[in-house]
Coordinates of C-alpha atoms and ligand atoms in Angstrom, one line a residue:
X1 CA 39.2 18.5 -17.5
X2 CA 41.0 15.0 -18.6
X3 CA 41.5 12.4 -16.1
X4 CA 44.7 13.2 -14.5
X5 CA 46.9 10.9 -12.5
X6 CA 48.8 11.7 -9.5
X7 CA 51.4 9.5 -8.0
X8 CA 53.0 11.5 -4.2
X9 CA 55.7 9.3 -3.6
X10 CA 57.4 10.1 -1.1
X11 CA 54.3 11.7 1.4
X12 CA 56.2 13.5 3.6
X13 CA 56.8 14.7 7.1
X14 CA 55.8 11.3 8.1
X15 CA 57.8 7.7 9.3
X16 CA 58.5 5.6 7.0
X17 CA 57.5 5.2 3.2
X18 CA 54.4 6.2 2.1
X19 CA 53.3 6.6 -1.5
X20 CA 49.6 7.9 -2.5
X21 CA 48.2 7.4 -5.9
X22 CA 45.2 8.9 -7.0
X23 CA 43.0 9.9 -9.9
X24 CA 41.0 13.6 -10.1
X25 CA 38.1 15.2 -12.1
X26 CA 37.4 18.3 -12.7
X27 CA 39.5 19.5 -9.3
X28 CA 38.0 16.2 -7.3
X29 CA 39.8 13.0 -6.3
X30 CA 38.0 10.2 -7.4
X31 CA 40.0 7.4 -7.0
X32 CA 43.4 6.8 -4.4
X33 CA 45.5 4.0 -3.7
X34 CA 47.5 3.9 -0.9
X35 CA 51.2 2.2 -0.5
X36 CA 53.7 1.2 1.9
X37 CA 56.5 0.8 -0.1
X38 CA 58.9 -0.5 2.7
X39 CA 59.5 -3.9 3.7
X40 CA 60.6 -4.6 7.7
X41 CA 62.1 -7.7 8.9
X42 CA 62.5 -7.0 12.8
X43 CA 60.2 -9.2 14.4
X44 CA 61.0 -12.0 12.7
X45 CA 63.8 -12.1 15.1
X46 CA 61.5 -12.3 18.2
X47 CA 60.9 -16.3 17.8
X48 CA 62.7 -19.0 19.8
X49 CA 63.4 -15.7 22.5
X50 CA 62.5 -15.5 25.9
X51 CA 59.1 -13.6 26.2
X52 CA 60.3 -11.3 29.2
X53 CA 62.8 -9.8 26.4
X54 CA 60.1 -9.4 23.8
X55 CA 59.3 -6.1 24.4
X56 CA 62.8 -4.7 24.0
X57 CA 62.6 -5.9 20.6
X58 CA 58.9 -5.3 20.0
X59 CA 59.7 -1.3 21.0
X60 CA 62.5 -1.1 18.5
X61 CA 59.5 -1.3 15.7
X62 CA 59.3 2.7 15.5
X63 CA 60.7 5.7 16.6
X64 CA 58.2 8.2 17.4
X65 CA 56.2 5.8 19.7
X66 CA 58.6 4.7 21.4
X67 CA 56.6 3.5 24.1
X68 CA 53.4 1.8 22.7
X69 CA 55.3 -1.8 21.7
X70 CA 57.0 -2.0 24.4
X71 CA 53.9 -1.8 26.9
X72 CA 51.6 -3.6 24.4
X73 CA 54.2 -6.3 24.3
X74 CA 54.5 -6.4 28.4
X75 CA 50.7 -6.5 28.3
X76 CA 50.4 -9.8 26.2
X77 CA 53.3 -11.8 27.8
X78 CA 51.6 -11.1 31.3
X79 CA 48.0 -12.0 29.9
X80 CA 50.1 -15.2 28.4
X81 CA 51.2 -15.9 32.1
X82 CA 48.6 -14.8 33.9
X83 CA 50.3 -11.7 35.6
X84 CA 48.9 -8.6 37.9
X85 CA 51.6 -6.1 37.7
X86 CA 51.2 -3.7 41.2
X87 CA 49.3 -0.7 41.3
X88 CA 52.3 1.6 41.2
X89 CA 53.9 -0.1 37.9
X90 CA 50.7 0.7 36.0
X91 CA 50.6 4.2 37.4
X92 CA 54.3 4.5 36.2
X93 CA 53.1 3.3 32.5
X94 CA 50.0 5.7 32.6
X95 CA 52.5 8.7 32.9
X96 CA 55.0 7.3 30.6
X97 CA 52.2 6.6 28.0
X98 CA 50.6 9.7 28.5
X99 CA 53.8 12.1 28.2
X100 CA 54.4 10.2 25.1
X101 CA 51.0 10.9 23.6
X102 CA 51.0 14.5 24.1
X103 CA 54.4 14.8 23.2
X104 CA 53.6 13.2 20.2
X105 CA 50.4 15.2 19.2
X106 CA 52.1 18.2 20.0
X107 CA 54.8 17.5 17.7
X108 CA 51.9 16.2 14.6
X109 CA 50.4 19.2 14.9
X110 CA 53.4 21.9 14.3
X111 CA 56.5 20.2 12.8
X112 CA 54.5 17.1 10.9
X113 CA 51.0 18.6 9.7
X114 CA 51.0 22.8 10.7
X115 CA 52.8 23.6 7.2
X116 CA 49.8 22.0 5.1
X117 CA 48.0 24.9 6.8
X118 CA 50.4 27.4 7.6
X119 CA 51.8 29.6 4.5
X120 CA 55.7 30.2 6.5
X121 CA 56.4 33.0 4.0
X122 CA 53.3 35.2 4.6
X123 CA 54.2 34.9 7.9
X124 CA 57.1 37.6 6.8
X125 CA 54.3 40.6 5.6
X126 CA 52.5 40.0 9.2
X127 CA 52.5 42.9 11.6
X128 CA 54.0 41.6 14.8
X129 CA 51.6 44.0 17.4
X130 CA 48.4 42.3 15.0
X131 CA 49.7 38.8 15.9
X132 CA 50.3 39.6 19.6
X133 CA 46.4 41.5 19.7
X134 CA 45.5 37.8 18.4
X135 CA 47.2 35.6 20.9
X136 CA 45.9 37.5 23.7
X137 CA 42.3 37.6 23.0
X138 CA 42.7 33.6 23.1
X139 CA 45.5 32.7 25.3
X140 CA 47.2 34.3 28.7
X141 CA 50.0 32.1 27.5
X142 CA 53.2 34.9 28.3
X143 CA 54.9 34.8 25.1
X144 CA 52.0 36.7 23.6
X145 CA 53.7 40.1 23.1
X146 CA 54.8 42.4 20.0
X147 CA 57.9 42.0 21.1
X148 CA 58.7 38.2 21.0
X149 CA 56.7 37.9 17.6
X150 CA 58.4 40.2 16.1
X151 CA 61.9 38.6 16.9
X152 CA 60.5 35.6 15.4
X153 CA 59.5 37.3 12.6
X154 CA 62.9 39.0 12.2
X155 CA 65.0 35.1 12.6
X156 CA 62.3 33.9 9.6
X157 CA 63.7 36.8 7.4
X158 CA 67.4 36.1 7.7
X159 CA 66.3 32.2 7.3
X160 CA 64.5 33.9 3.7
X161 CA 66.9 36.5 3.6
X162 CA 69.7 34.2 3.1
X163 CA 67.9 31.6 0.6
X164 CA 67.7 29.4 2.6
X165 CA 64.3 28.3 4.3
X166 CA 65.6 25.4 6.1
X167 CA 63.6 23.1 7.5
X168 CA 61.0 25.6 5.9
X169 CA 62.0 24.5 2.5
X170 CA 59.7 23.0 -0.3
X171 CA 56.7 23.9 1.0
X172 CA 53.9 25.0 -1.2
X173 CA 54.0 28.6 -0.1
X174 CA 51.6 30.6 -2.0
X175 CA 49.0 28.2 -2.9
X176 CA 45.9 29.2 -2.7
X177 CA 44.0 26.4 -0.7
X178 CA 46.3 28.6 2.0
X179 CA 43.6 30.5 3.9
X180 CA 45.1 32.4 7.2
X181 CA 45.8 35.5 7.3
X182 CA 49.8 36.9 7.6
X183 CA 48.9 37.7 11.5
X184 CA 48.1 33.7 11.8
X185 CA 50.9 32.6 10.1
X186 CA 53.2 34.2 12.4
X187 CA 51.2 32.9 15.5
X188 CA 51.9 28.9 14.2
X189 CA 55.2 29.8 13.1
X190 CA 56.5 30.7 16.5
X191 CA 54.6 28.3 18.6
X192 CA 56.2 25.7 15.5
X193 CA 59.6 26.9 17.2
X194 CA 58.3 27.1 20.4
X195 CA 56.9 23.7 20.4
X196 CA 60.8 22.2 19.3
X197 CA 62.1 23.2 22.8
X198 CA 58.8 22.3 25.1
X199 CA 58.8 18.8 23.9
X200 CA 62.4 18.1 24.4
X201 CA 61.7 19.3 28.1
X202 CA 58.4 17.8 29.3
X203 CA 59.5 14.4 27.5
X204 CA 62.4 14.1 29.8
X205 CA 59.6 12.3 32.1
X206 CA 60.4 9.2 30.0
X207 CA 64.1 9.4 31.3
X208 CA 62.9 9.4 35.1
X209 CA 60.7 6.3 35.4
X210 CA 62.7 4.8 32.2
X211 CA 66.4 5.5 32.6
X212 CA 66.2 7.4 28.3
X213 CA 64.3 8.7 25.7
X214 CA 63.2 7.3 23.4
X215 CA 62.8 3.7 24.2
X216 CA 62.7 3.8 27.9
X217 CA 63.4 0.7 29.9
X218 CA 60.0 -1.7 30.6
X219 CA 59.5 -4.9 32.7
X220 CA 57.5 -7.8 32.2
X221 CA 55.9 -7.8 35.7
X222 CA 55.8 -4.3 36.4
X223 CA 58.5 -1.2 36.3
X224 CA 62.0 -1.2 36.5
X225 CA 62.0 2.0 38.1
X226 CA 62.9 1.3 41.9
X227 CA 61.0 3.9 44.6
X228 CA 62.7 5.1 47.8
X229 CA 62.5 8.4 49.2
X230 CA 66.1 8.4 51.0
X231 CA 68.0 7.4 48.5
X232 CA 69.9 9.4 45.8
X233 CA 69.6 6.9 43.0
X234 CA 65.9 5.6 42.8
X235 CA 62.5 7.9 41.9
X236 CA 62.4 10.3 45.2
X237 CA 61.3 13.6 46.4
X238 CA 63.2 15.5 44.0
X239 CA 62.8 13.4 41.2
X240 CA 59.0 13.3 41.9
X241 CA 59.1 17.2 42.2
X242 CA 60.8 17.6 38.5
X243 CA 57.6 15.4 37.0
X244 CA 55.3 17.3 39.2
X245 CA 57.1 20.4 36.9
X246 CA 57.5 18.6 33.7
X247 CA 53.8 17.7 33.8
X248 CA 52.4 21.4 35.3
X249 CA 54.1 23.0 32.0
X250 CA 53.5 20.1 29.2
X251 CA 49.6 21.0 30.9
X252 CA 49.9 24.8 30.5
X253 CA 51.4 24.7 26.6
X254 CA 48.8 21.6 25.2
X255 CA 46.0 24.5 27.2
X256 CA 47.6 27.5 26.6
X257 CA 49.4 26.9 22.9
X258 CA 48.3 24.1 21.0
X259 CA 44.7 23.8 21.6
X260 CA 43.7 27.6 21.1
X261 CA 46.3 27.7 18.0
X262 CA 44.1 24.7 16.9
X263 CA 40.9 26.1 17.1
X264 CA 42.2 29.2 15.8
X265 CA 43.2 28.1 12.7
X266 CA 40.3 25.5 12.5
X267 CA 38.3 28.5 12.3
X268 CA 39.5 29.5 8.7
X269 CA 39.2 25.8 7.3
X270 CA 36.1 24.9 8.0
X271 CA 35.1 23.5 4.9
X272 CA 37.5 20.3 5.8
X273 CA 34.7 19.7 8.1
X274 CA 33.1 18.1 4.9
X275 CA 36.0 16.7 3.3
X276 CA 37.9 13.3 3.9
X277 CA 36.0 11.4 6.4
X278 CA 36.2 7.8 5.5
X279 CA 35.2 4.5 6.2
X280 CA 32.9 6.0 8.3
X281 CA 33.9 2.6 11.2
X282 CA 35.7 3.3 14.2
X283 CA 37.3 1.1 16.2
X284 CA 39.5 2.3 19.8
X285 CA 40.8 -0.7 22.0
X286 CA 41.2 2.3 24.9
X287 CA 43.7 2.8 27.3
X288 CA 44.9 4.1 30.5
X289 CA 43.7 1.8 32.8
X290 CA 43.2 3.0 36.4
X291 CA 43.2 -1.3 37.8
X292 CA 43.9 -4.4 36.2
X293 CA 44.2 -3.6 32.4
X294 CA 42.1 -6.4 31.6
X295 CA 39.2 -4.8 33.6
X296 CA 38.0 -3.1 30.8
X297 CA 35.6 -0.4 32.6
X298 CA 38.8 1.3 34.0
X299 CA 39.7 2.4 30.8
X300 CA 40.0 6.3 31.2
X301 CA 39.9 6.3 27.1
X302 CA 37.3 3.4 26.5
X303 CA 37.2 0.5 24.3
X304 CA 34.0 0.5 21.2
X305 CA 33.0 0.3 17.8
X306 CA 31.2 2.9 16.2
X307 CA 29.6 1.7 12.7
X308 CA 28.4 3.7 10.3
X309 CA 28.9 7.2 11.4
X310 CA 26.5 6.2 14.1
X311 CA 27.6 7.8 17.6
X312 CA 24.4 6.9 19.8
X313 CA 25.4 3.7 19.4
X314 CA 29.1 2.3 20.6
X315 CA 29.0 -1.7 19.8
X316 CA 31.5 -4.1 22.0
X317 CA 34.8 -5.0 20.8
X318 CA 35.3 -8.7 20.1
X319 CA 38.8 -9.5 19.7
X320 CA 38.2 -12.7 17.8
X321 CA 36.7 -10.5 14.8
X322 CA 40.1 -9.2 13.8
X323 CA 41.7 -11.2 10.7
X324 CA 44.1 -9.7 8.6
X325 CA 43.9 -10.1 4.4
X326 CA 46.4 -10.3 1.4
X327 CA 44.5 -9.8 -1.7
X328 CA 46.1 -6.3 -2.3
X329 CA 49.1 -7.1 -0.7
X330 CA 52.8 -9.1 -1.5
X331 CA 52.4 -11.5 0.4
X332 CA 51.4 -15.3 0.2
X333 CA 49.0 -17.3 2.8
X334 CA 48.9 -21.2 3.0
X335 CA 45.2 -21.2 2.8
X336 CA 45.2 -18.8 -0.5
X337 CA 44.9 -15.3 -0.9
X338 CA 41.3 -14.9 0.2
X339 CA 41.9 -16.4 3.4
X340 CA 41.4 -14.3 5.9
X341 CA 44.2 -14.9 9.6
X342 CA 43.4 -14.1 13.0
X343 CA 46.9 -13.1 15.0
X344 CA 46.6 -16.5 16.3
X345 CA 47.2 -18.1 13.0
X346 CA 48.9 -15.5 11.5
X347 CA 51.3 -15.9 8.5
X348 CA 53.8 -13.5 7.4
X349 CA 55.7 -14.6 3.7
X350 CA 56.3 -11.9 1.6
X351 CA 56.1 -12.7 -2.0
X352 CA 57.0 -9.6 -4.0
X353 CA 55.7 -8.7 -7.1
X354 CA 55.9 -5.1 -7.3
X355 CA 56.0 -2.7 -10.6
X356 CA 59.5 -3.4 -11.8
X357 CA 60.2 -0.1 -12.8
X358 CA 59.6 3.0 -10.8
X359 CA 57.4 4.8 -13.2
X360 CA 54.6 2.1 -13.2
X361 CA 51.7 3.5 -11.6
X362 CA 51.1 0.9 -8.8
X363 CA 47.0 1.0 -9.4
X364 CA 47.4 -0.9 -12.4
X365 CA 49.1 -3.7 -10.1
X366 CA 46.4 -6.6 -8.3
X367 CA 48.7 -6.2 -5.2
X368 CA 50.5 -3.4 -4.3
X369 CA 51.2 -2.3 -0.6
X370 CA 53.7 -4.2 1.4
X371 CA 50.5 -3.2 4.2
X372 CA 48.4 -6.3 5.0
X373 CA 44.6 -5.4 5.2
X374 CA 42.7 -5.2 8.9
X375 CA 39.2 -6.0 9.0
X376 CA 37.3 -6.1 11.6
X377 CA 34.1 -8.4 11.1
X378 CA 34.7 -8.3 7.3
X379 CA 35.0 -4.2 8.0
X380 CA 37.4 -1.8 7.3
X381 CA 38.0 0.4 10.4
X382 CA 39.5 3.9 10.9
X383 CA 41.4 3.9 14.4
X384 CA 43.5 7.0 16.1
X385 CA 42.5 10.0 18.3
X386 CA 39.1 10.6 15.8
X387 CA 38.0 6.9 16.5
X388 CA 38.8 7.2 20.4
X389 CA 37.1 10.5 21.2
X390 CA 33.8 9.3 18.8
X391 CA 33.8 5.9 20.8
X392 CA 34.5 8.0 24.7
X393 CA 31.3 10.8 23.1
X394 CA 29.6 7.8 22.5
X395 CA 29.9 6.5 25.3
X396 CA 28.9 9.3 27.9
X397 CA 32.7 10.6 28.6
X398 CA 31.7 13.3 30.3
X399 CA 35.0 15.4 29.9
X400 CA 35.6 14.4 26.3
X401 CA 31.9 15.4 25.3
X402 CA 32.4 19.0 27.1
X403 CA 35.2 19.4 25.4
X404 CA 33.7 17.9 21.8
X405 CA 31.0 20.8 22.4
X406 CA 33.1 23.6 23.1
X407 CA 35.0 22.8 20.1
X408 CA 32.0 22.1 17.7
X409 CA 30.3 25.3 19.4
X410 CA 33.4 27.3 19.3
X411 CA 33.6 26.6 15.2
X412 CA 29.7 26.8 14.9
X413 CA 29.7 23.6 13.4
X414 CA 27.4 20.1 14.3
X415 CA 28.6 16.8 15.1
X416 CA 28.8 15.2 11.5
X417 CA 31.8 17.4 11.1
X418 CA 33.5 15.4 13.0
X419 CA 33.8 12.6 10.2
X420 CA 36.3 14.7 8.5
X421 CA 39.8 15.7 7.6
X422 CA 39.1 18.6 10.4
X423 CA 37.5 16.2 13.3
X424 CA 40.2 14.0 12.8
X425 CA 42.6 17.5 13.6
X426 CA 40.3 18.4 16.1
X427 CA 39.7 15.5 18.2
X428 CA 43.4 14.7 18.1
X429 CA 43.7 18.2 19.9
X430 CA 41.1 17.7 22.5
X431 CA 42.4 14.0 23.2
X432 CA 45.8 15.6 23.7
X433 CA 43.6 18.5 26.8
X434 CA 42.1 15.5 28.2
X435 CA 45.6 13.6 28.5
X436 CA 47.4 16.4 29.5
X437 CA 45.7 17.0 32.7
X438 CA 44.9 13.3 33.4
X439 CA 49.0 13.2 33.7
X440 CA 48.5 15.2 37.0
X441 CA 46.0 12.4 38.3
X442 CA 48.3 9.8 37.6
X443 CA 51.1 12.0 39.3
X444 CA 48.8 12.7 42.7
X445 CA 47.7 8.9 42.5
X446 CA 51.1 7.4 42.6
X447 CA 52.4 10.2 45.6
X448 CA 49.9 9.3 47.6
X449 CA 50.7 5.6 47.4
X450 CA 54.1 6.1 48.2
X451 CA 53.1 8.4 51.1
X452 CA 51.4 5.8 52.6
X453 CA 54.2 3.5 52.3
X454 CA 53.8 1.4 48.8
X455 CA 57.2 1.7 46.9
X456 CA 56.2 -2.2 45.1
X457 CA 56.4 -1.2 41.5
X458 CA 57.0 -5.2 40.5
X459 CA 55.4 -8.7 41.1
X460 CA 58.1 -11.2 40.5
X461 CA 56.2 -14.3 41.0
X462 CA 56.5 -15.6 37.7
X463 CA 59.8 -14.3 36.8
X464 CA 61.0 -17.8 37.1
X465 CA 60.8 -19.6 33.7
X466 CA 60.1 -22.9 35.9
X467 CA 57.0 -22.1 36.6
X468 CA 55.3 -21.2 33.6
X469 CA 52.7 -24.1 32.0
X470 CA 54.2 -25.6 28.9
X471 CA 52.6 -23.7 26.5
X472 CA 50.5 -19.9 27.1
X473 CA 49.4 -17.6 25.0
X474 CA 48.1 -14.1 25.2
X475 CA 47.4 -10.9 23.8
X476 CA 47.9 -7.3 24.7
X477 CA 46.0 -4.2 23.3
X478 CA 46.9 -0.6 23.7
X479 CA 46.1 2.3 22.2
X480 CA 48.8 4.0 20.6
X481 CA 49.0 8.0 19.9
X482 CA 47.9 6.8 16.1
X483 CA 45.4 4.5 17.3
X484 CA 44.4 0.9 18.4
X485 CA 47.5 -1.7 18.5
X486 CA 47.6 -5.1 19.8
X487 CA 50.3 -8.0 19.8
X488 CA 50.2 -11.5 20.0
X489 CA 52.1 -13.8 21.8
X490 CA 52.4 -17.6 21.4
X491 CA 55.0 -19.3 24.3
X492 CA 56.1 -23.0 24.2
X493 CA 58.8 -24.4 26.4
X494 CA 59.9 -21.5 27.7
X495 CA 60.3 -19.4 24.8
X496 CA 58.4 -17.4 21.9
X497 CA 56.4 -19.8 19.1
X498 CA 54.5 -17.2 17.7
X499 CA 54.2 -13.6 17.5
X500 CA 51.8 -10.6 15.9
X501 CA 51.2 -7.1 16.0
X502 CA 48.0 -5.2 14.7
X503 CA 49.2 -1.6 14.2
X504 CA 47.8 1.7 14.2
X505 CA 49.0 2.4 10.8
X506 CA 48.5 -1.1 9.4
X507 CA 44.9 -0.8 10.0
X508 CA 44.8 2.9 8.6
X509 CA 46.7 2.2 5.6
X510 CA 45.4 -0.6 4.3
X511 CA 45.0 -1.2 1.2
X512 CA 41.9 -2.7 -0.6
X513 CA 40.5 -6.1 0.8
X514 CA 39.4 -9.0 -1.4
X515 CA 36.0 -7.3 -1.7
X516 CA 37.9 -4.1 -3.5
X517 CA 36.8 -2.3 -0.5
X518 CA 39.3 0.4 0.4
X519 CA 41.3 1.2 3.9
X520 CA 40.6 4.6 5.3
X521 CA 43.1 6.5 3.6
X522 CA 42.2 5.4 0.3
X523 CA 38.5 5.6 1.9
X524 CA 38.9 9.2 3.2
X525 CA 40.6 10.6 0.2
X526 CA 37.7 9.3 -2.3
X527 CA 35.0 11.6 0.4
X528 CA 34.5 14.9 -1.5
X529 CA 38.3 15.2 -2.2
X530 CA 39.1 18.6 -3.7
X531 CA 42.3 19.0 -5.6
X532 CA 43.3 22.1 -7.4
X533 CA 46.7 21.7 -8.6
X534 CA 47.6 18.0 -9.6
X535 CA 51.2 19.5 -9.4
X536 CA 50.9 20.5 -5.9
X537 CA 49.1 18.1 -4.2
X538 CA 48.8 20.0 -0.9
X539 CA 44.8 18.6 -0.2
X540 CA 46.5 15.0 -0.3
X541 CA 48.9 16.2 2.1
X542 CA 45.9 17.1 4.5
X543 CA 43.7 14.4 4.5
X544 CA 46.7 11.3 4.7
X545 CA 48.4 14.3 7.0
X546 CA 45.7 14.4 9.6
X547 CA 46.2 10.5 9.9
X548 CA 49.4 10.6 11.8
X549 CA 50.9 8.2 8.9
X550 CA 53.6 5.4 11.0
X551 CA 55.2 3.6 8.2
X552 CA 57.4 1.9 10.3
X553 CA 54.7 0.6 12.8
X554 CA 52.6 -0.6 10.0
X555 CA 54.4 -3.1 8.3
X556 CA 56.6 -5.4 10.9
X557 CA 56.7 -8.4 9.1
X558 CA 57.1 -11.6 11.1
X559 CA 57.4 -14.8 10.1
X560 CA 55.7 -17.2 11.8
X561 CA 56.9 -20.5 10.5
X562 CA 60.2 -19.4 10.9
X563 CA 61.8 -19.5 8.1
X564 CA 64.5 -17.6 7.4
X565 CA 64.2 -14.5 5.2
X566 CA 67.5 -13.2 5.0
X567 CA 71.1 -13.6 6.3
X568 CA 73.3 -11.1 7.5
X569 CA 76.9 -12.1 7.5
X570 CA 79.0 -10.0 9.5
X571 CA 83.1 -9.8 9.2
Ligands
NFE1 NI1 55.6 3.8 14.4 FE1 52.9 4.0 16.3 C1 51.8 4.9 17.1 C2 52.1 2.7 16.7 S1 51.7 3.6 14.6 S2 54.0 5.2 15.6 O1 51.3 5.8 17.8 O2 51.9 1.5 16.9 O3 51.5 3.1 13.6
MG2 MG1 51.4 -8.0 12.0

């Protein structure tokens, strides 16, 4: 077979605009390019603003991870100004962020990723009794009945019969890469629909602690969640009970629906444990501090680096070694294209030189993306659930080790299977179980503190800008659902002088650097990657979706010199 060029643009079921180009020969991908075709200017408005407001602006970088940029921003400003937040505020942040993870990962599995593995049309020919028998074998979930599954199948038949597949339109139904028997396809479709209702319920936790969702409220120095058991207007006993019940429902769904489905489906796709690994280098900044966020030892998910797929050694993370390159990106640096800049010196000057026509291949261009190329000590690093679980495993995290081992045993594969597309999907599910369980731990701690008389959620010692030094700088780390996130802030005369974010999808969707080293998406597509039918590139979707891309996060442009990028006239 001659070499085929494949362009997938846009990749759907993600956030933002992503284009993948690949070359394939004899049913295998030989080369790949990932491009963000989107330019965003949201962060230019940070400059000159009050740093106490930064969280509210940076939070709007994304509507999917609607919490993480706000927390990273608060942590960066708190680091710069030397603010310690009260223990209750840290627990509330953990609860909000923990529930964000749980909701986001479940939505990803069912609504953004499942249809790459699950053939909806095949579910029509399933026998609901078979689905029920199979489901009962792996889970005590109360809806696992024949009646329930046949009701779902009838709803699906009505959809298809009307000729309008609605949310299930545009799949590659019938593609030979789909391997699940009809009964398992029906199981997954039923839970796809069920997860829609479930996620809407459990995410109300954000509305209790943060006033609303998406984009709950945060506060530099703590949380704006007043606690008073005797007031109807604050966090009180009734609201805490509501939170308790939401956490219980979140955990039950994750343990009885998501996790068993994941393991059942993965069992039919074991060959994907040898496909789509990629860089072999992983970075986790860690998350969920028990105490002060600067105490790395208190992080529930540990911080560290794995190199060359060697999980016997976790290297310490040194924030000075992060640099961003623009050799393949539509930007210019004052020191030239080959410079690598640490975020404290970060520059973002857009210089678009993209193709003049939409049918030009970007693979033929030197510069081909709006993503910068972040590198750690010169290396392209994968971030996200797989990176976190590998670092946890290598660090001796007992609960993570136990679950990882359980999944590997049930799939009858060894640890090398983790370095793959399937490993990425499994790591996300394992992490969700860990965090769904951890929510109760934070909840109980919070309730115990309140019972003990501690209701403090805000430290106002540094609220008054006249107490700040003339110059300050700091950074805030946070491991978001999609991976390691860092915000860097420099404050001068009480205002933001420079603000930089290095974001999970920027790491993962990075283009090539000056040495030609591909980013994680690109490397994954070049790792033993099949492509059976170039005009139905479902295999590309499987691997790219396994990262859970978010271009809105990845391209977040800051003009550090304060130049006007555009002016909008409001009449
Ligand atoms: Ni827009 Fe986000 C997460 C962050 S990823 S979704 O998780 O940060 O690039
Ligand atoms: Mg950036």
